[in-house]
Amino acid sequence: MSKQSFYLIPVIIVISFLSACDSLPLNNSNNGDLTASGTIAAQEVKVGNEVGGVVQEISVVEGQTVAEGDVLYVIDDSLLQAQRDQAVAVVGVAEASVATAEAAFEGVQAQYALVVQAARLQNQSVRTNAWNESPLDEFILPAWYFHKTEHIAGAETEVQEAIDDLDIKVENLEKKLQETSNEDLQAAEARVNEARFKLENAERTLEQAKKAKDNDELEDTAQKEYDSALLDLEAAQTEYLRILSSSDEEEILDARAKVAVSQARLDNAQDTLDFLLSGDENLQVKAASSHVSQAEAAVDQAQANLNQAQAGLEVIDVQLEKYTVYAPTSGVVLSLNVEVGEIVTPASTALVIGNLDPVNLTVYVPEDSYGNVYLGQNVEVTVDSFPGEKFIGKIMHIADKAEFTPRNVQTVEGRRSTVYGVDIVVPNPNQKLKPGMPADVTFLNGR
């Protein structure tokens, strides 16, 4: 299986192990300086992983020196790699959808431009003659006084008023019919209307028969049909007049006339509005503009889907980086707690790195010497491994509470004493000082 170079941000738990148990209480040296002994301890960094899985490869061993950024171990990421391949495919589909939507948008824009151009050409004569039109004699303002949009607004108002007026007239007619009529009258009206169309159709048929060649039989038959239709109309009208009284007839005729006039008003108002809706106000232009807006929205939606797919891919890439664990700091691998093939869980400690620069040292100060030490005070540190070489450290922390000397202090009297812990940090750029080395400390007063 090929390895992928994906980085994992390790979970780091830093604990400074101070050598409390191996420290000796403070003593006075021959030259009057205060001295103490302790054991060198390294700053330990516990390294774990943010994701769980099977350990695929381990790149270090215990005791190995590592630099910050070195690969420590790798977790199997084959399942996530398959998910990434799927996410890449989704991104590809989304990119294709964006390209398709953009192409459709460009096509709709071109179609819109053609529709606008055609509408303006059609409206050219109207625009040219607009100022030359003669308004009504009763209209006191010039023809050009109102803007086109104002003309349209006026025409739309007239259309709506005509619709409302027609509704009123139709309602009034229906009311008259209900007041003056019965079922017989309504049936008589229906027969008159049907007989009229029958006669008109028979008349057209007779005219066709007269124009045909060798038409004697055709004309005779068509004439009979015409005569029959005429008799039907006369009979229907006679029956209608019989049922309808003279007063009712006048009221219904008046109501129907009002409906007809109102309908004509609406038709004329709509014709005027349709005439004004030319050029950029053409309904075809508006429809084309709506299509442009829809196509633009489709592009935005496709782009949003692409952004979502790309975000999903980025999430997987971030997760993949966590499957390779790198050294968070330089140091020595103190312990290695995993093996190849082992299943590790998130936040578990896989190995421990000791940071050797600086190193730590803890000694204990008796109560009667507590006032002789202070934060930031320099100390000299010596170890048996490098006789004659002195390492300069500094006090970084002094305990606030007294405690009994640790039990590994050599004398019974020393163990009965109460002391204060003093934490010392010693720079170790050459990494000569190693964890576990016994060390002697001399407190430098003013030095």
GROMACS .gro file of C-alpha atoms in nm:
model
  447
    1MET     CA    1   0.000   0.000   0.000
    2SER     CA    2   0.141   0.336  -0.099
    3LYS     CA    3   0.180   0.596   0.170
    4GLN     CA    4   0.019   0.934   0.136
    5SER     CA    5   0.193   1.239   0.281
    6PHE     CA    6  -0.090   1.360   0.502
    7TYR     CA    7  -0.011   1.540   0.827
    8LEU     CA    8  -0.168   1.483   1.161
    9ILE     CA    9  -0.179   1.747   1.428
   10PRO     CA   10  -0.089   1.539   1.732
   11VAL     CA   11  -0.257   1.560   2.064
   12ILE     CA   12   0.012   1.689   2.298
   13ILE     CA   13   0.002   1.665   2.672
   14VAL     CA   14   0.301   1.831   2.826
   15ILE     CA   15   0.393   1.736   3.179
   16SER     CA   16   0.707   1.852   3.348
   17PHE     CA   17   0.835   1.571   3.560
   18LEU     CA   18   1.034   1.724   3.835
   19SER     CA   19   1.266   1.494   4.021
   20ALA     CA   20   1.103   1.531   4.357
   21CYS     CA   21   1.173   1.189   4.490
   22ASP     CA   22   1.549   1.194   4.440
   23SER     CA   23   1.629   1.536   4.584
   24LEU     CA   24   1.826   1.605   4.895
   25PRO     CA   25   1.773   1.889   5.139
   26LEU     CA   26   1.980   2.204   5.129
   27ASN     CA   27   2.327   2.219   5.289
   28ASN     CA   28   2.594   2.481   5.334
   29SER     CA   29   2.918   2.435   5.139
   30ASN     CA   30   3.259   2.511   5.280
   31ASN     CA   31   3.262   2.859   5.123
   32GLY     CA   32   2.923   2.945   5.270
   33ASP     CA   33   2.714   2.889   4.953
   34LEU     CA   34   2.395   2.689   4.989
   35THR     CA   35   2.399   2.354   4.809
   36ALA     CA   36   2.158   2.071   4.737
   37SER     CA   37   2.132   1.760   4.526
   38GLY     CA   38   1.868   1.621   4.295
   39THR     CA   39   1.814   1.427   3.975
   40ILE     CA   40   1.792   1.560   3.620
   41ALA     CA   41   1.447   1.519   3.466
   42ALA     CA   42   1.331   1.586   3.113
   43GLN     CA   43   1.019   1.770   3.008
   44GLU     CA   44   0.794   1.496   2.874
   45VAL     CA   45   0.555   1.539   2.582
   46LYS     CA   46   0.287   1.273   2.549
   47VAL     CA   47   0.196   1.221   2.185
   48GLY     CA   48  -0.135   1.074   2.072
   49ASN     CA   49  -0.362   1.079   1.769
   50GLU     CA   50  -0.687   1.262   1.703
   51VAL     CA   51  -0.838   0.973   1.506
   52GLY     CA   52  -0.866   0.604   1.573
   53GLY     CA   53  -0.757   0.320   1.350
   54VAL     CA   54  -0.498   0.054   1.278
   55VAL     CA   55  -0.131   0.150   1.304
   56GLN     CA   56   0.016   0.096   0.958
   57GLU     CA   57   0.375   0.209   1.007
   58ILE     CA   58   0.604   0.316   1.292
   59SER     CA   59   0.906   0.528   1.203
   60VAL     CA   60   1.087   0.554   1.541
   61VAL     CA   61   1.220   0.337   1.822
   62GLU     CA   62   1.274   0.404   2.190
   63GLY     CA   63   1.584   0.610   2.258
   64GLN     CA   64   1.584   0.762   1.910
   65THR     CA   65   1.642   1.135   1.880
   66VAL     CA   66   1.377   1.309   1.672
   67ALA     CA   67   1.343   1.660   1.537
   68GLU     CA   68   1.025   1.861   1.532
   69GLY     CA   69   0.818   1.757   1.228
   70ASP     CA   70   0.965   1.404   1.193
   71VAL     CA   71   0.712   1.129   1.112
   72LEU     CA   72   0.643   0.916   1.420
   73TYR     CA   73   0.378   0.672   1.298
   74VAL     CA   74   0.103   0.636   1.038
   75ILE     CA   75  -0.256   0.513   1.078
   76ASP     CA   76  -0.428   0.325   0.795
   77ASP     CA   77  -0.640   0.573   0.593
   78SER     CA   78  -0.764   0.348   0.310
   79LEU     CA   79  -1.133   0.391   0.396
   80LEU     CA   80  -1.103   0.768   0.408
   81GLN     CA   81  -0.910   0.764   0.081
   82ALA     CA   82  -1.206   0.588  -0.082
   83GLN     CA   83  -1.437   0.852   0.059
   84ARG     CA   84  -1.208   1.118  -0.083
   85ASP     CA   85  -1.227   0.960  -0.429
   86GLN     CA   86  -1.604   0.976  -0.402
   87ALA     CA   87  -1.591   1.340  -0.292
   88VAL     CA   88  -1.365   1.424  -0.589
   89ALA     CA   89  -1.624   1.270  -0.821
   90VAL     CA   90  -1.900   1.477  -0.659
   91VAL     CA   91  -1.693   1.791  -0.713
   92GLY     CA   92  -1.650   1.698  -1.079
   93VAL     CA   93  -2.024   1.656  -1.125
   94ALA     CA   94  -2.087   1.989  -0.953
   95GLU     CA   95  -1.831   2.162  -1.176
   96ALA     CA   96  -2.003   2.019  -1.484
   97SER     CA   97  -2.339   2.143  -1.355
   98VAL     CA   98  -2.196   2.492  -1.312
   99ALA     CA   99  -2.061   2.487  -1.667
  100THR     CA  100  -2.398   2.371  -1.803
  101ALA     CA  101  -2.588   2.634  -1.606
  102GLU     CA  102  -2.352   2.909  -1.721
  103ALA     CA  103  -2.388   2.802  -2.084
  104ALA     CA  104  -2.767   2.801  -2.050
  105PHE     CA  105  -2.752   3.144  -1.890
  106GLU     CA  106  -2.550   3.281  -2.180
  107GLY     CA  107  -2.799   3.133  -2.427
  108VAL     CA  108  -3.095   3.285  -2.246
  109GLN     CA  109  -2.920   3.622  -2.234
  110ALA     CA  110  -2.865   3.607  -2.610
  111GLN     CA  111  -3.230   3.514  -2.665
  112TYR     CA  112  -3.336   3.802  -2.444
  113ALA     CA  113  -3.125   4.044  -2.647
  114LEU     CA  114  -3.288   3.921  -2.970
  115VAL     CA  115  -3.638   3.958  -2.825
  116VAL     CA  116  -3.563   4.312  -2.706
  117GLN     CA  117  -3.417   4.404  -3.045
  118ALA     CA  118  -3.722   4.270  -3.230
  119ALA     CA  119  -3.959   4.446  -2.992
  120ARG     CA  120  -3.784   4.779  -3.033
  121LEU     CA  121  -3.784   4.748  -3.412
  122GLN     CA  122  -4.155   4.671  -3.401
  123ASN     CA  123  -4.211   4.972  -3.178
  124GLN     CA  124  -3.999   5.207  -3.388
  125SER     CA  125  -4.289   5.354  -3.583
  126VAL     CA  126  -4.487   5.404  -3.264
  127ARG     CA  127  -4.200   5.594  -3.105
  128THR     CA  128  -4.149   5.803  -3.419
  129ASN     CA  129  -4.514   5.910  -3.444
  130ALA     CA  130  -4.577   5.948  -3.073
  131TRP     CA  131  -4.525   6.325  -3.074
  132ASN     CA  132  -4.730   6.371  -3.389
  133GLU     CA  133  -5.043   6.202  -3.260
  134SER     CA  134  -5.344   6.425  -3.222
  135PRO     CA  135  -5.502   6.386  -2.880
  136LEU     CA  136  -5.874   6.416  -2.820
  137ASP     CA  137  -6.020   6.756  -2.878
  138GLU     CA  138  -6.126   6.756  -2.516
  139PHE     CA  139  -5.770   6.674  -2.400
  140ILE     CA  140  -5.592   7.000  -2.318
  141LEU     CA  141  -5.236   6.864  -2.274
  142PRO     CA  142  -4.993   6.782  -2.560
  143ALA     CA  143  -4.955   6.420  -2.670
  144TRP     CA  144  -4.600   6.398  -2.537
  145TYR     CA  145  -4.693   6.526  -2.191
  146PHE     CA  146  -4.710   6.188  -2.017
  147HIS     CA  147  -4.431   5.928  -2.012
  148LYS     CA  148  -4.491   5.587  -2.163
  149THR     CA  149  -4.504   5.421  -1.822
  150GLU     CA  150  -4.775   5.670  -1.723
  151HIS     CA  151  -4.972   5.585  -2.037
  152ILE     CA  152  -4.947   5.217  -1.948
  153ALA     CA  153  -5.054   5.283  -1.590
  154GLY     CA  154  -5.359   5.475  -1.713
  155ALA     CA  155  -5.449   5.200  -1.959
  156GLU     CA  156  -5.413   4.933  -1.690
  157THR     CA  157  -5.645   5.132  -1.465
  158GLU     CA  158  -5.902   5.156  -1.746
  159VAL     CA  159  -5.880   4.779  -1.805
  160GLN     CA  160  -5.942   4.706  -1.439
  161GLU     CA  161  -6.233   4.951  -1.422
  162ALA     CA  162  -6.381   4.794  -1.737
  163ILE     CA  163  -6.354   4.450  -1.577
  164ASP     CA  164  -6.527   4.574  -1.264
  165ASP     CA  165  -6.800   4.744  -1.471
  166LEU     CA  166  -6.859   4.430  -1.677
  167ASP     CA  167  -6.895   4.224  -1.359
  168ILE     CA  168  -7.160   4.465  -1.235
  169LYS     CA  169  -7.351   4.459  -1.567
  170VAL     CA  170  -7.345   4.079  -1.586
  171GLU     CA  171  -7.462   4.055  -1.227
  172ASN     CA  172  -7.747   4.297  -1.304
  173LEU     CA  173  -7.851   4.095  -1.609
  174GLU     CA  174  -7.859   3.774  -1.410
  175LYS     CA  175  -8.068   3.949  -1.147
  176LYS     CA  176  -8.319   4.068  -1.411
  177LEU     CA  177  -8.344   3.721  -1.556
  178GLN     CA  178  -8.416   3.578  -1.213
  179GLU     CA  179  -8.680   3.844  -1.141
  180THR     CA  180  -8.872   3.825  -1.469
  181SER     CA  181  -8.814   3.474  -1.585
  182ASN     CA  182  -8.873   3.113  -1.516
  183GLU     CA  183  -8.737   2.794  -1.654
  184ASP     CA  184  -8.958   2.824  -1.962
  185LEU     CA  185  -8.813   3.166  -2.046
  186GLN     CA  186  -8.455   3.046  -2.007
  187ALA     CA  187  -8.532   2.747  -2.229
  188ALA     CA  188  -8.693   2.976  -2.487
  189GLU     CA  189  -8.386   3.200  -2.493
  190ALA     CA  190  -8.164   2.899  -2.542
  191ARG     CA  191  -8.379   2.775  -2.835
  192VAL     CA  192  -8.366   3.117  -3.002
  193ASN     CA  193  -7.988   3.127  -2.972
  194GLU     CA  194  -7.948   2.773  -3.105
  195ALA     CA  195  -8.192   2.836  -3.392
  196ARG     CA  196  -8.001   3.147  -3.494
  197PHE     CA  197  -7.672   2.961  -3.537
  198LYS     CA  198  -7.852   2.677  -3.712
  199LEU     CA  199  -8.000   2.919  -3.967
  200GLU     CA  200  -7.667   3.096  -4.023
  201ASN     CA  201  -7.500   2.762  -4.090
  202ALA     CA  202  -7.779   2.652  -4.325
  203GLU     CA  203  -7.749   2.979  -4.516
  204ARG     CA  204  -7.375   2.927  -4.572
  205THR     CA  205  -7.439   2.571  -4.683
  206LEU     CA  206  -7.703   2.688  -4.934
  207GLU     CA  207  -7.463   2.944  -5.081
  208GLN     CA  208  -7.200   2.673  -5.127
  209ALA     CA  209  -7.454   2.448  -5.299
  210LYS     CA  210  -7.554   2.721  -5.542
  211LYS     CA  211  -7.191   2.768  -5.647
  212ALA     CA  212  -7.129   2.398  -5.708
  213LYS     CA  213  -7.145   2.239  -6.057
  214ASP     CA  214  -7.435   2.005  -6.130
  215ASN     CA  215  -7.590   2.143  -5.817
  216ASP     CA  216  -7.959   2.079  -5.862
  217GLU     CA  217  -7.981   1.804  -5.606
  218LEU     CA  218  -7.741   1.981  -5.374
  219GLU     CA  219  -7.930   2.309  -5.395
  220ASP     CA  220  -8.270   2.144  -5.338
  221THR     CA  221  -8.144   1.962  -5.031
  222ALA     CA  222  -7.965   2.269  -4.894
  223GLN     CA  223  -8.276   2.480  -4.955
  224LYS     CA  224  -8.486   2.237  -4.754
  225GLU     CA  225  -8.237   2.255  -4.469
  226TYR     CA  226  -8.245   2.634  -4.483
  227ASP     CA  227  -8.625   2.647  -4.485
  228SER     CA  228  -8.639   2.411  -4.190
  229ALA     CA  229  -8.387   2.620  -3.994
  230LEU     CA  230  -8.583   2.936  -4.072
  231LEU     CA  231  -8.905   2.781  -3.945
  232ASP     CA  232  -8.725   2.670  -3.628
  233LEU     CA  233  -8.599   3.024  -3.565
  234GLU     CA  234  -8.941   3.178  -3.626
  235ALA     CA  235  -9.105   2.927  -3.395
  236ALA     CA  236  -8.843   2.980  -3.123
  237GLN     CA  237  -8.882   3.357  -3.142
  238THR     CA  238  -9.263   3.333  -3.136
  239GLU     CA  239  -9.248   3.115  -2.825
  240TYR     CA  240  -8.997   3.352  -2.665
  241LEU     CA  241  -9.221   3.656  -2.725
  242ARG     CA  242  -9.522   3.469  -2.594
  243ILE     CA  243  -9.353   3.393  -2.264
  244LEU     CA  244  -9.194   3.735  -2.224
  245SER     CA  245  -9.416   4.032  -2.143
  246SER     CA  246  -9.347   4.365  -2.308
  247SER     CA  247  -9.213   4.529  -1.988
  248ASP     CA  248  -8.986   4.236  -1.913
  249GLU     CA  249  -8.860   4.240  -2.269
  250GLU     CA  250  -8.750   4.604  -2.243
  251GLU     CA  251  -8.570   4.550  -1.913
  252ILE     CA  252  -8.387   4.243  -2.036
  253LEU     CA  253  -8.292   4.407  -2.364
  254ASP     CA  254  -8.157   4.706  -2.173
  255ALA     CA  255  -7.958   4.482  -1.937
  256ARG     CA  256  -7.814   4.281  -2.224
  257ALA     CA  257  -7.722   4.599  -2.411
  258LYS     CA  258  -7.533   4.724  -2.110
  259VAL     CA  259  -7.344   4.395  -2.089
  260ALA     CA  260  -7.254   4.418  -2.459
  261VAL     CA  261  -7.133   4.777  -2.428
  262SER     CA  262  -6.937   4.699  -2.114
  263GLN     CA  263  -6.774   4.401  -2.285
  264ALA     CA  264  -6.680   4.621  -2.581
  265ARG     CA  265  -6.530   4.875  -2.341
  266LEU     CA  266  -6.316   4.604  -2.185
  267ASP     CA  267  -6.205   4.472  -2.524
  268ASN     CA  268  -6.108   4.819  -2.642
  269ALA     CA  269  -5.925   4.896  -2.317
  270GLN     CA  270  -5.732   4.570  -2.344
  271ASP     CA  271  -5.646   4.645  -2.708
  272THR     CA  272  -5.512   4.986  -2.606
  273LEU     CA  273  -5.303   4.834  -2.328
  274ASP     CA  274  -5.167   4.566  -2.563
  275PHE     CA  275  -5.071   4.839  -2.808
  276LEU     CA  276  -4.885   5.031  -2.536
  277LEU     CA  277  -4.708   4.718  -2.419
  278SER     CA  278  -4.453   4.734  -2.697
  279GLY     CA  279  -4.080   4.780  -2.706
  280ASP     CA  280  -3.920   4.713  -2.369
  281GLU     CA  281  -4.267   4.673  -2.215
  282ASN     CA  282  -4.357   4.392  -2.454
  283LEU     CA  283  -4.487   4.081  -2.281
  284GLN     CA  284  -4.240   3.869  -2.476
  285VAL     CA  285  -3.959   4.090  -2.344
  286LYS     CA  286  -4.085   4.045  -1.990
  287ALA     CA  287  -4.109   3.669  -2.038
  288ALA     CA  288  -3.754   3.661  -2.176
  289SER     CA  289  -3.636   3.871  -1.883
  290SER     CA  290  -3.797   3.623  -1.645
  291HIS     CA  291  -3.613   3.339  -1.819
  292VAL     CA  292  -3.285   3.527  -1.771
  293SER     CA  293  -3.356   3.560  -1.398
  294GLN     CA  294  -3.437   3.191  -1.373
  295ALA     CA  295  -3.118   3.096  -1.558
  296GLU     CA  296  -2.915   3.323  -1.333
  297ALA     CA  297  -3.070   3.161  -1.026
  298ALA     CA  298  -2.981   2.820  -1.171
  299VAL     CA  299  -2.617   2.930  -1.203
  300ASP     CA  300  -2.617   3.049  -0.842
  301GLN     CA  301  -2.766   2.719  -0.725
  302ALA     CA  302  -2.512   2.517  -0.924
  303GLN     CA  303  -2.229   2.726  -0.780
  304ALA     CA  304  -2.364   2.674  -0.428
  305ASN     CA  305  -2.371   2.298  -0.488
  306LEU     CA  306  -2.011   2.315  -0.612
  307ASN     CA  307  -1.904   2.511  -0.304
  308GLN     CA  308  -2.070   2.252  -0.083
  309ALA     CA  309  -1.897   1.966  -0.265
  310GLN     CA  310  -1.559   2.139  -0.242
  311ALA     CA  311  -1.613   2.201   0.129
  312GLY     CA  312  -1.686   1.830   0.177
  313LEU     CA  313  -1.362   1.743  -0.002
  314GLU     CA  314  -1.167   1.988   0.213
  315VAL     CA  315  -1.309   1.828   0.529
  316ILE     CA  316  -1.184   1.488   0.414
  317ASP     CA  317  -0.841   1.632   0.332
  318VAL     CA  318  -0.819   1.780   0.681
  319GLN     CA  319  -0.913   1.443   0.828
  320LEU     CA  320  -0.653   1.267   0.615
  321GLU     CA  321  -0.382   1.491   0.757
  322LYS     CA  322  -0.458   1.350   1.101
  323TYR     CA  323  -0.366   0.995   0.995
  324THR     CA  324   0.007   1.074   0.997
  325VAL     CA  325   0.149   1.175   1.336
  326TYR     CA  326   0.451   1.408   1.347
  327ALA     CA  327   0.684   1.498   1.631
  328PRO     CA  328   0.554   1.815   1.796
  329THR     CA  329   0.897   1.896   1.939
  330SER     CA  330   1.258   1.785   1.925
  331GLY     CA  331   1.377   1.533   2.182
  332VAL     CA  332   1.430   1.167   2.260
  333VAL     CA  333   1.166   0.895   2.235
  334LEU     CA  334   1.141   0.785   2.597
  335SER     CA  335   0.870   0.523   2.550
  336LEU     CA  336   0.683   0.368   2.258
  337ASN     CA  337   0.344   0.219   2.344
  338VAL     CA  338   0.213   0.102   2.004
  339GLU     CA  339   0.297  -0.165   1.749
  340VAL     CA  340   0.219  -0.210   1.380
  341GLY     CA  341  -0.129  -0.359   1.340
  342GLU     CA  342  -0.248  -0.235   1.677
  343ILE     CA  343  -0.576  -0.047   1.696
  344VAL     CA  344  -0.534   0.292   1.859
  345THR     CA  345  -0.807   0.515   1.993
  346PRO     CA  346  -0.825   0.895   1.979
  347ALA     CA  347  -0.630   1.080   2.249
  348SER     CA  348  -0.449   0.767   2.364
  349THR     CA  349  -0.077   0.807   2.442
  350ALA     CA  350   0.118   0.632   2.168
  351LEU     CA  351   0.465   0.748   2.271
  352VAL     CA  352   0.645   0.992   2.498
  353ILE     CA  353   0.913   1.235   2.381
  354GLY     CA  354   1.154   1.383   2.630
  355ASN     CA  355   1.244   1.744   2.559
  356LEU     CA  356   1.610   1.777   2.667
  357ASP     CA  357   1.646   2.152   2.626
  358PRO     CA  358   1.591   2.271   2.888
  359VAL     CA  359   1.593   2.003   3.160
  360ASN     CA  360   1.433   2.027   3.503
  361LEU     CA  361   1.567   1.977   3.852
  362THR     CA  362   1.389   1.988   4.189
  363VAL     CA  363   1.562   2.031   4.524
  364TYR     CA  364   1.425   2.101   4.873
  365VAL     CA  365   1.500   2.397   5.100
  366PRO     CA  366   1.467   2.370   5.483
  367GLU     CA  367   1.248   2.624   5.654
  368ASP     CA  368   1.543   2.807   5.806
  369SER     CA  369   1.691   2.865   5.457
  370TYR     CA  370   1.367   2.958   5.282
  371GLY     CA  371   1.453   3.327   5.287
  372ASN     CA  372   1.784   3.269   5.107
  373VAL     CA  373   1.628   3.161   4.776
  374TYR     CA  374   1.419   3.366   4.538
  375LEU     CA  375   1.262   3.342   4.194
  376GLY     CA  376   1.503   3.405   3.911
  377GLN     CA  377   1.807   3.321   4.126
  378ASN     CA  378   2.093   3.159   3.933
  379VAL     CA  379   2.235   2.823   4.038
  380GLU     CA  380   2.535   2.613   3.935
  381VAL     CA  381   2.464   2.253   3.842
  382THR     CA  382   2.731   1.984   3.819
  383VAL     CA  383   2.702   1.617   3.730
  384ASP     CA  384   2.944   1.328   3.769
  385SER     CA  385   2.937   1.255   3.396
  386PHE     CA  386   3.106   1.588   3.319
  387PRO     CA  387   3.346   1.661   3.606
  388GLY     CA  388   3.461   2.021   3.624
  389GLU     CA  389   3.189   2.144   3.388
  390LYS     CA  390   2.929   2.375   3.532
  391PHE     CA  391   2.578   2.430   3.399
  392ILE     CA  392   2.392   2.747   3.493
  393GLY     CA  393   2.025   2.715   3.584
  394LYS     CA  394   1.758   2.943   3.725
  395ILE     CA  395   1.491   2.907   3.993
  396MET     CA  396   1.150   2.911   3.825
  397HIS     CA  397   0.921   2.814   4.113
  398ILE     CA  398   0.926   2.794   4.492
  399ALA     CA  399   0.657   2.599   4.675
  400ASP     CA  400   0.406   2.800   4.878
  401LYS     CA  401   0.357   2.531   5.143
  402ALA     CA  402   0.604   2.332   5.347
  403GLU     CA  403   0.614   1.953   5.330
  404PHE     CA  404   0.808   1.675   5.491
  405THR     CA  405   1.125   1.572   5.316
  406PRO     CA  406   1.065   1.285   5.071
  407ARG     CA  407   1.128   0.943   5.225
  408ASN     CA  408   1.424   0.865   5.004
  409VAL     CA  409   1.629   1.130   5.190
  410GLN     CA  410   1.912   0.939   5.350
  411THR     CA  411   1.888   1.034   5.718
  412VAL     CA  412   1.605   0.999   5.967
  413GLU     CA  413   1.669   1.352   6.088
  414GLY     CA  414   1.640   1.483   5.736
  415ARG     CA  415   1.312   1.305   5.683
  416ARG     CA  416   1.170   1.467   5.996
  417SER     CA  417   1.241   1.815   5.860
  418THR     CA  418   0.986   2.026   5.677
  419VAL     CA  419   1.108   2.170   5.350
  420TYR     CA  420   1.000   2.375   5.050
  421GLY     CA  421   1.034   2.243   4.696
  422VAL     CA  422   1.241   2.455   4.457
  423ASP     CA  423   1.204   2.398   4.083
  424ILE     CA  424   1.507   2.476   3.866
  425VAL     CA  425   1.529   2.498   3.488
  426VAL     CA  426   1.868   2.428   3.330
  427PRO     CA  427   1.940   2.514   2.964
  428ASN     CA  428   2.082   2.211   2.783
  429PRO     CA  429   2.158   2.319   2.424
  430ASN     CA  430   2.415   2.042   2.368
  431GLN     CA  431   2.192   1.787   2.542
  432LYS     CA  432   2.472   1.670   2.770
  433LEU     CA  433   2.238   1.645   3.065
  434LYS     CA  434   2.026   1.331   3.049
  435PRO     CA  435   1.721   1.227   3.252
  436GLY     CA  436   1.816   1.036   3.567
  437MET     CA  437   2.162   1.190   3.612
  438PRO     CA  438   2.237   1.283   3.977
  439ALA     CA  439   2.312   1.655   4.000
  440ASP     CA  440   2.455   1.888   4.263
  441VAL     CA  441   2.326   2.244   4.292
  442THR     CA  442   2.499   2.550   4.433
  443PHE     CA  443   2.282   2.859   4.488
  444LEU     CA  444   2.457   3.173   4.371
  445ASN     CA  445   2.382   3.470   4.590
  446GLY     CA  446   2.409   3.782   4.377
  447ARG     CA  447   2.597   3.595   4.109
   0.00000   0.00000   0.00000
